[in-house]
Coordinates of C-alpha atoms and ligand atoms in Angstrom, one line a residue:
M153 CA 123.8 -115.7 153.0
H154 CA 127.4 -115.1 154.0
T155 CA 128.5 -115.6 157.6
F156 CA 131.2 -113.2 158.5
D157 CA 133.7 -114.7 160.8
T158 CA 136.1 -112.2 162.4
P159 CA 137.7 -112.1 165.8
L160 CA 137.6 -108.3 165.9
D161 CA 134.9 -105.9 167.1
V162 CA 135.3 -103.7 164.0
E163 CA 132.6 -101.2 165.0
A164 CA 134.3 -100.5 168.3
I165 CA 137.7 -100.2 166.5
R166 CA 136.2 -97.7 164.0
E167 CA 135.3 -95.4 166.8
D168 CA 139.0 -95.0 167.5
F169 CA 139.6 -93.6 163.9
P170 CA 138.1 -90.1 163.6
I171 CA 138.9 -89.8 159.8
L172 CA 136.7 -92.8 158.9
H173 CA 133.5 -91.0 160.1
Q174 CA 133.1 -88.5 157.2
E175 CA 131.2 -88.1 154.0
I176 CA 133.8 -87.7 151.2
Y177 CA 131.1 -86.1 149.0
P178 CA 127.7 -84.9 150.3
G179 CA 125.8 -88.1 151.3
V180 CA 128.8 -90.4 150.3
P181 CA 130.6 -92.0 153.3
L182 CA 134.3 -92.7 153.0
V183 CA 135.3 -96.3 152.3
Y184 CA 139.1 -96.3 152.8
L185 CA 140.7 -99.2 151.0
D186 CA 144.2 -97.8 150.4
N187 CA 145.9 -99.2 153.5
A188 CA 148.9 -100.5 151.6
A189 CA 149.7 -96.9 150.7
T190 CA 149.2 -95.6 154.2
S191 CA 147.0 -96.5 157.1
Q192 CA 144.8 -94.2 159.1
K193 CA 145.7 -93.2 162.7
P194 CA 143.8 -93.9 165.9
T195 CA 143.0 -91.0 168.3
S196 CA 145.7 -92.3 170.8
V197 CA 148.4 -91.7 168.2
I198 CA 147.2 -88.3 167.2
E199 CA 146.8 -87.3 170.9
A200 CA 150.3 -88.6 171.9
M201 CA 151.9 -86.4 169.2
D202 CA 149.7 -83.4 170.1
D203 CA 150.7 -83.9 173.8
Y204 CA 154.4 -83.8 172.9
Y205 CA 154.1 -80.5 171.1
R206 CA 151.8 -79.0 173.7
R207 CA 153.7 -80.1 176.9
Y208 CA 157.3 -81.2 176.3
N209 CA 158.5 -80.3 172.8
A210 CA 162.3 -80.3 173.2
N211 CA 165.2 -81.8 171.4
V212 CA 166.4 -85.3 172.4
H213 CA 169.8 -86.6 173.7
R214 CA 171.0 -83.0 174.2
G215 CA 169.4 -81.0 177.0
V216 CA 169.9 -81.7 180.7
Y217 CA 166.6 -80.0 181.6
K218 CA 163.4 -81.8 182.4
M219 CA 161.5 -81.3 179.2
S220 CA 164.4 -82.6 177.1
E221 CA 164.8 -85.6 179.4
D222 CA 161.1 -86.3 179.0
A223 CA 161.3 -86.0 175.3
T224 CA 164.3 -88.3 175.2
E225 CA 162.6 -90.9 177.4
A226 CA 159.4 -90.9 175.2
Y227 CA 161.5 -91.1 172.0
E228 CA 163.5 -94.0 173.3
N229 CA 160.3 -95.7 174.6
G230 CA 159.1 -95.8 171.0
R231 CA 162.3 -97.7 170.1
K232 CA 161.7 -100.1 173.0
K233 CA 158.2 -100.9 171.9
I234 CA 159.4 -101.6 168.3
A235 CA 162.2 -103.8 169.6
T236 CA 159.7 -105.8 171.7
L237 CA 157.2 -106.0 168.8
I238 CA 159.7 -107.6 166.4
N239 CA 161.6 -109.4 169.1
A240 CA 165.0 -107.7 168.4
A241 CA 167.7 -108.9 170.8
S242 CA 168.4 -105.3 171.9
T243 CA 167.2 -101.8 171.3
R244 CA 170.7 -101.2 169.8
E245 CA 169.5 -103.1 166.8
V246 CA 166.6 -100.8 166.1
I247 CA 167.5 -97.7 164.1
F248 CA 165.0 -95.0 163.3
T249 CA 165.0 -93.8 159.7
R250 CA 162.5 -91.9 157.7
G251 CA 160.9 -95.0 156.3
T252 CA 161.4 -98.3 154.5
T253 CA 162.9 -96.5 151.5
E254 CA 165.6 -94.9 153.7
S255 CA 166.2 -98.1 155.6
L256 CA 167.0 -100.0 152.4
N257 CA 169.1 -97.1 151.1
L258 CA 171.0 -97.2 154.4
V259 CA 171.9 -100.8 154.0
A260 CA 173.0 -100.3 150.3
N261 CA 175.1 -97.3 151.1
T262 CA 176.8 -98.6 154.2
W263 CA 176.9 -102.4 154.2
G264 CA 176.8 -102.5 150.4
R265 CA 179.4 -99.9 149.8
V266 CA 182.0 -101.7 151.9
N267 CA 181.1 -105.3 151.2
L268 CA 180.3 -105.5 147.5
K269 CA 182.9 -105.6 144.8
P270 CA 182.9 -106.2 141.0
G271 CA 181.9 -109.8 140.3
D272 CA 179.6 -110.1 143.3
V273 CA 175.8 -110.7 143.0
V274 CA 172.9 -109.2 144.9
I275 CA 169.6 -111.1 144.4
S276 CA 166.3 -109.2 144.5
T277 CA 163.0 -110.2 143.1
E278 CA 160.6 -109.2 140.2
M279 CA 157.9 -108.4 142.7
E280 CA 159.9 -105.8 144.7
H281 CA 158.9 -102.3 145.4
H282 CA 161.2 -99.8 143.6
S283 CA 162.8 -99.0 146.9
N284 CA 164.3 -102.5 147.0
I285 CA 165.5 -102.4 143.4
V286 CA 166.8 -98.9 142.6
P287 CA 169.3 -98.4 145.5
W288 CA 171.0 -101.7 144.4
Q289 CA 171.0 -100.6 140.8
I290 CA 172.5 -97.2 141.7
L291 CA 175.2 -98.9 143.7
A292 CA 175.8 -101.6 141.1
Q293 CA 176.5 -98.9 138.5
Q294 CA 179.1 -97.4 140.8
I295 CA 180.8 -100.6 142.0
G296 CA 180.2 -103.0 139.1
F297 CA 178.4 -106.0 140.9
E298 CA 175.4 -107.6 139.3
V299 CA 171.8 -107.5 140.4
L300 CA 169.8 -110.6 139.6
Y301 CA 166.0 -111.1 140.2
I302 CA 164.0 -114.1 141.3
P303 CA 161.3 -114.5 138.7
I304 CA 157.6 -114.8 139.6
T305 CA 155.2 -117.5 138.6
E306 CA 151.9 -116.9 136.8
D307 CA 150.0 -117.1 140.2
G308 CA 152.2 -114.4 141.7
M309 CA 154.6 -116.6 143.8
L310 CA 158.4 -116.5 143.9
D311 CA 159.9 -119.2 141.7
M312 CA 161.8 -120.9 144.4
E313 CA 163.5 -123.4 142.0
A314 CA 164.8 -120.5 139.9
F315 CA 166.0 -118.9 143.2
R316 CA 168.0 -122.0 144.0
G317 CA 169.5 -121.8 140.5
L318 CA 170.6 -118.2 141.1
L319 CA 172.3 -119.0 144.5
D320 CA 176.0 -119.5 144.1
D321 CA 179.1 -118.4 145.9
R322 CA 179.1 -115.0 144.1
V323 CA 175.9 -114.0 145.9
R324 CA 176.6 -111.6 148.9
L325 CA 173.0 -110.5 149.6
V326 CA 169.5 -111.6 149.0
T327 CA 167.0 -108.8 149.5
V328 CA 163.3 -109.6 149.3
A329 CA 159.8 -108.3 150.2
H330 CA 158.1 -110.2 153.0
V331 CA 154.7 -109.4 151.5
S332 CA 154.1 -108.0 148.0
N333 CA 152.5 -104.6 148.0
V334 CA 150.6 -105.4 144.8
M335 CA 149.7 -109.1 145.0
G336 CA 149.8 -109.6 148.7
T337 CA 151.9 -112.7 148.3
I338 CA 153.4 -113.8 151.6
N339 CA 156.9 -114.9 150.6
P340 CA 158.7 -117.9 152.2
V341 CA 161.3 -115.7 153.8
K342 CA 162.4 -118.2 156.4
E343 CA 163.3 -120.7 153.6
I344 CA 165.0 -118.0 151.6
I345 CA 167.1 -116.9 154.7
E346 CA 168.2 -120.5 155.4
A347 CA 169.2 -121.1 151.8
A348 CA 171.1 -117.8 151.5
H349 CA 172.9 -118.3 154.8
N350 CA 173.9 -121.8 153.7
M351 CA 175.7 -120.1 150.7
G352 CA 177.3 -117.5 153.0
A353 CA 175.0 -114.6 151.8
L354 CA 173.2 -112.2 154.0
V355 CA 169.5 -111.4 153.8
A356 CA 167.6 -108.1 154.0
I357 CA 163.8 -108.2 154.3
D358 CA 161.5 -105.4 153.2
G359 CA 158.8 -105.8 155.8
A360 CA 156.8 -102.6 154.9
Q361 CA 153.7 -104.8 154.2
S362 CA 154.2 -107.5 156.8
V363 CA 154.9 -105.9 160.2
P364 CA 151.6 -103.9 160.2
H365 CA 149.6 -107.1 159.5
M366 CA 151.3 -110.1 161.0
L367 CA 153.6 -111.2 163.8
V368 CA 157.2 -110.8 162.8
D369 CA 160.1 -112.2 165.0
V370 CA 163.4 -111.2 163.6
Q371 CA 165.4 -113.6 165.8
A372 CA 163.2 -116.6 164.7
L373 CA 163.6 -115.5 161.1
D374 CA 167.3 -115.0 161.6
C375 CA 167.3 -112.2 159.0
D376 CA 170.3 -109.8 158.8
F377 CA 168.3 -106.7 158.1
F378 CA 164.6 -105.9 158.2
A379 CA 163.0 -102.6 157.0
F380 CA 159.6 -101.2 157.6
S381 CA 157.6 -97.9 157.9
S382 CA 155.5 -96.4 160.7
H383 CA 152.8 -94.9 158.5
K384 CA 151.6 -98.2 157.3
M385 CA 151.1 -99.5 160.8
L386 CA 148.8 -96.8 162.3
G387 CA 151.7 -94.5 163.1
P388 CA 152.7 -91.2 161.5
T389 CA 154.7 -90.5 158.4
G390 CA 158.3 -89.5 158.6
V391 CA 159.7 -92.3 160.7
G392 CA 160.7 -95.9 159.8
I393 CA 162.8 -98.6 161.1
L394 CA 165.9 -100.5 160.1
Y395 CA 166.5 -103.6 162.2
G396 CA 170.0 -105.0 161.8
K397 CA 172.0 -107.7 163.6
R398 CA 174.3 -106.0 166.0
T399 CA 177.5 -107.5 164.6
H400 CA 176.7 -106.2 161.1
L401 CA 175.7 -102.7 162.4
E402 CA 178.9 -102.5 164.5
A403 CA 181.0 -103.3 161.5
M404 CA 179.2 -100.9 159.1
P405 CA 180.3 -97.3 158.5
P406 CA 177.8 -94.5 159.4
F407 CA 175.2 -93.5 156.8
L408 CA 174.8 -89.7 157.3
G409 CA 177.3 -87.5 159.2
G410 CA 176.3 -84.8 161.6
G411 CA 175.0 -84.3 165.2
D412 CA 174.1 -87.2 167.4
M413 CA 175.9 -89.8 165.4
I414 CA 179.3 -89.0 166.9
K415 CA 181.0 -89.4 170.3
R416 CA 183.9 -87.0 169.5
V417 CA 184.8 -84.7 166.7
E418 CA 188.2 -83.3 165.9
L419 CA 189.3 -81.4 162.9
T420 CA 191.4 -84.4 161.8
G421 CA 188.7 -87.1 162.3
S422 CA 185.7 -88.3 164.4
Q423 CA 184.7 -91.1 166.6
W424 CA 181.2 -92.6 165.9
N425 CA 178.5 -92.9 168.6
D426 CA 177.3 -96.2 169.9
L427 CA 174.4 -98.1 168.3
P428 CA 171.8 -97.2 167.4
W429 CA 172.6 -93.5 167.4
K430 CA 175.6 -94.0 165.1
F431 CA 173.0 -94.2 162.3
E432 CA 170.8 -91.4 163.5
A433 CA 172.4 -88.1 162.4
G434 CA 170.6 -84.9 163.1
T435 CA 167.5 -84.1 165.0
P436 CA 165.2 -87.1 164.5
A437 CA 161.5 -87.3 164.0
I438 CA 160.7 -87.1 167.7
A439 CA 156.9 -86.6 167.8
E440 CA 156.7 -89.3 165.1
A441 CA 158.7 -91.9 167.1
I442 CA 156.5 -91.2 170.1
G443 CA 153.4 -91.6 168.0
L444 CA 154.7 -94.8 166.5
G445 CA 155.1 -96.2 170.1
Y446 CA 151.4 -95.5 170.7
A447 CA 150.6 -97.2 167.4
V448 CA 152.4 -100.3 168.6
D449 CA 150.5 -100.2 171.8
Y450 CA 147.2 -100.0 169.9
L451 CA 148.2 -102.9 167.6
N452 CA 149.1 -105.0 170.6
Q453 CA 146.0 -104.1 172.5
I454 CA 143.9 -105.4 169.5
G455 CA 146.2 -108.3 168.8
I456 CA 148.2 -108.6 165.6
E457 CA 147.2 -112.2 165.1
K458 CA 143.5 -111.3 165.3
I459 CA 144.2 -108.4 162.8
H460 CA 145.7 -110.9 160.4
Q461 CA 142.7 -113.3 160.8
H462 CA 140.3 -110.4 160.2
E463 CA 142.2 -109.3 157.0
Q464 CA 142.3 -112.9 155.7
A465 CA 138.5 -113.2 156.2
L466 CA 138.1 -109.8 154.3
T467 CA 140.4 -111.0 151.6
A468 CA 138.6 -114.3 151.2
Y469 CA 135.3 -112.5 150.9
A470 CA 136.7 -109.9 148.5
L471 CA 138.2 -112.5 146.2
E472 CA 134.9 -114.5 146.2
R473 CA 132.8 -111.4 145.4
L474 CA 135.3 -110.2 142.8
S475 CA 135.2 -113.6 141.0
E476 CA 131.5 -112.9 140.5
V477 CA 132.1 -109.7 138.5
P478 CA 132.7 -110.5 134.8
G479 CA 135.9 -109.3 133.3
V480 CA 137.7 -108.7 136.5
R481 CA 141.1 -110.4 137.2
V482 CA 143.0 -110.2 140.5
L483 CA 146.7 -110.6 140.5
G484 CA 148.5 -112.9 142.8
P485 CA 147.7 -116.1 144.6
A486 CA 144.0 -117.2 144.4
D487 CA 144.2 -118.8 147.9
P488 CA 143.6 -116.0 150.5
A489 CA 145.7 -118.0 153.0
L490 CA 148.8 -117.3 150.9
K491 CA 148.3 -113.5 150.8
G492 CA 147.9 -110.4 152.8
G493 CA 144.9 -108.1 152.5
V494 CA 145.5 -106.8 149.0
A495 CA 143.5 -107.2 145.8
A496 CA 145.1 -105.6 142.7
M497 CA 142.5 -105.7 140.0
V498 CA 142.6 -105.6 136.2
L499 CA 139.3 -104.8 134.5
E500 CA 138.8 -106.0 130.9
D501 CA 137.3 -102.8 129.5
A502 CA 138.5 -100.0 131.8
H503 CA 141.8 -98.5 132.7
A504 CA 142.8 -98.7 136.3
H505 CA 142.7 -94.9 136.7
D506 CA 139.1 -94.8 135.4
V507 CA 138.2 -97.6 137.8
A508 CA 139.7 -95.6 140.7
A509 CA 138.0 -92.4 139.6
I510 CA 134.5 -94.0 139.4
L511 CA 135.1 -95.8 142.7
D512 CA 136.0 -92.5 144.2
R513 CA 132.6 -91.0 143.3
A514 CA 131.1 -93.8 145.4
G515 CA 133.4 -92.8 148.3
V516 CA 135.8 -95.8 147.7
A517 CA 139.4 -94.9 148.0
V518 CA 141.7 -97.3 146.1
R519 CA 145.1 -96.7 144.5
A520 CA 145.6 -96.9 140.7
G521 CA 148.9 -97.2 138.9
H522 CA 152.0 -99.4 139.1
H523 CA 152.3 -98.9 142.9
C524 CA 156.1 -98.4 142.6
A525 CA 156.4 -102.0 141.3
M526 CA 156.8 -101.4 137.5
P527 CA 158.8 -104.6 136.9
L528 CA 156.0 -106.7 138.4
H529 CA 153.5 -105.0 136.1
Q530 CA 155.8 -105.5 133.1
H531 CA 156.0 -109.2 134.0
Y532 CA 152.2 -109.4 133.5
H533 CA 152.2 -107.0 130.5
I534 CA 149.9 -104.5 132.1
A535 CA 150.5 -100.8 132.7
A536 CA 148.5 -100.4 135.9
T537 CA 146.1 -102.0 138.4
A538 CA 143.4 -100.7 140.7
R539 CA 144.4 -101.9 144.1
A540 CA 142.2 -102.4 147.2
S541 CA 144.0 -103.1 150.4
F542 CA 142.4 -103.8 153.8
Y543 CA 143.1 -103.2 157.5
L544 CA 141.7 -103.8 160.9
Y545 CA 138.9 -101.2 160.6
N546 CA 137.5 -102.4 157.2
T547 CA 134.2 -104.1 157.0
F548 CA 132.5 -106.7 154.8
D549 CA 129.9 -104.1 154.0
E550 CA 132.7 -101.9 152.6
I551 CA 133.7 -104.7 150.2
D552 CA 130.1 -105.0 149.1
H553 CA 130.1 -101.3 148.5
M554 CA 133.3 -101.6 146.3
I555 CA 131.7 -104.4 144.3
E556 CA 128.6 -102.3 143.6
A557 CA 130.8 -99.5 142.4
L558 CA 132.7 -101.9 140.1
Y559 CA 129.4 -102.7 138.5
T560 CA 128.9 -99.0 137.9
V561 CA 132.4 -99.0 136.2
K562 CA 131.3 -101.9 134.0
E563 CA 128.0 -100.1 133.0
T564 CA 129.9 -96.9 132.3
F565 CA 132.2 -98.6 129.9
A566 CA 129.6 -100.9 128.3
R567 CA 127.8 -97.9 126.8
Ligands
C6P616 N1 154.4 -98.8 149.3 C1 152.2 -98.5 148.3 O1 151.2 -97.9 147.9 P1 158.0 -95.9 152.3 O2 157.4 -95.1 151.2 O3 159.5 -95.7 152.4 O4 157.3 -95.8 153.5 O5 157.8 -97.4 151.8 C2 158.3 -97.9 150.6 C3 157.8 -99.3 150.4 C4 158.7 -100.3 150.4 N2 158.4 -101.6 150.3 C5 157.1 -101.9 150.1 C6 156.7 -103.4 150.0 C7 156.1 -101.0 150.1 O6 154.8 -101.3 149.9 C8 156.4 -99.6 150.2 C9 155.4 -98.5 150.1 C10 153.3 -97.9 149.1 O7 152.3 -99.7 147.9 C11 153.7 -96.6 148.6 S1 154.5 -96.7 147.0

């Protein structure tokens, strides 16, 4: 008999997420295990956005009337909550974007465009999401610098010895995922940042899969840039964050041009706005930034460290149960302490899409495919994985349910 050790009152938490209480097919309750793709939203977030549209929908930073002032205050409050969450030195270092993808593209197209030249090197990794590979490849084609990749070991860790071999005085930037969205590997970013800084290179961290699940302190890490998305941390889609050290952001040219990012415009030229608005052209995602602030409140109220402990307990249980199912392989570190709440599975006899389709009939939502990490899958010579990913509202029973459904997959393909 298993003892389930979790610091969270999961049943109480589940009450805050209306979407979880439904039958996805008649008599089949939803088991949502696709949290790495996007998380569900608590009532407080949904209601905060609803309240904005019902009571004070107005543009921000523009009107002098009460409703616009209220909207501006609520929008900027979202920023303050993010700055506190990641321990940024100032709200000026917190830029709202549309998501991690846009945050990383912003760094490439502003910092990268002025700082990289032919002969330079940007180091990424083989386990990156495409959004931390492709922007660098596009820019490299235009400028002529080189993109090199830290290889991964068989057990899904970064090969740190190889990384040290790649680091030389041509390297201008190291850009790496904090947590892999496929294997869950928690990368040693502090060590990477120290080593890169010692060689005079900057470091950008893709925190899409870390901020929602563990405490992140950008000042303690000493990273130069840090990108993440609201929708994976209980907030809405359409808003994300780029943290950047103020000195870098001050020196960088703007990303998009338009309203709000300027102080003064003349036909012969323009003067940019102060940080962070210099990087926020056009009407931003106002309701979304407000909703994100409520998501941060919710995470803080539960406690991010407790959420992390809960997910590690779920992952340990999932890995143990999966090891009992013949013909199932899970990518990444075998030790749950080294990984976030992700289990990307390869089944001997069934394609990942068939696995996901059969799991779906049992109400279990997992993602199948390459998860926007094709180079990682190429490394392991597999086309696709079926990925289960956990969050604060998932239960041990749900993992049992997934395991039962995996036996159905095996029976189906044994025939
Ligand atoms: N990964 C997944 O199912 P956006 O789409 O911009 O919010 O986030 C992009 C992104 C960047 N880095 C990492 C590590 C990510 O996991 C993601 C999003 C989702 O794994 C959708 S592909």
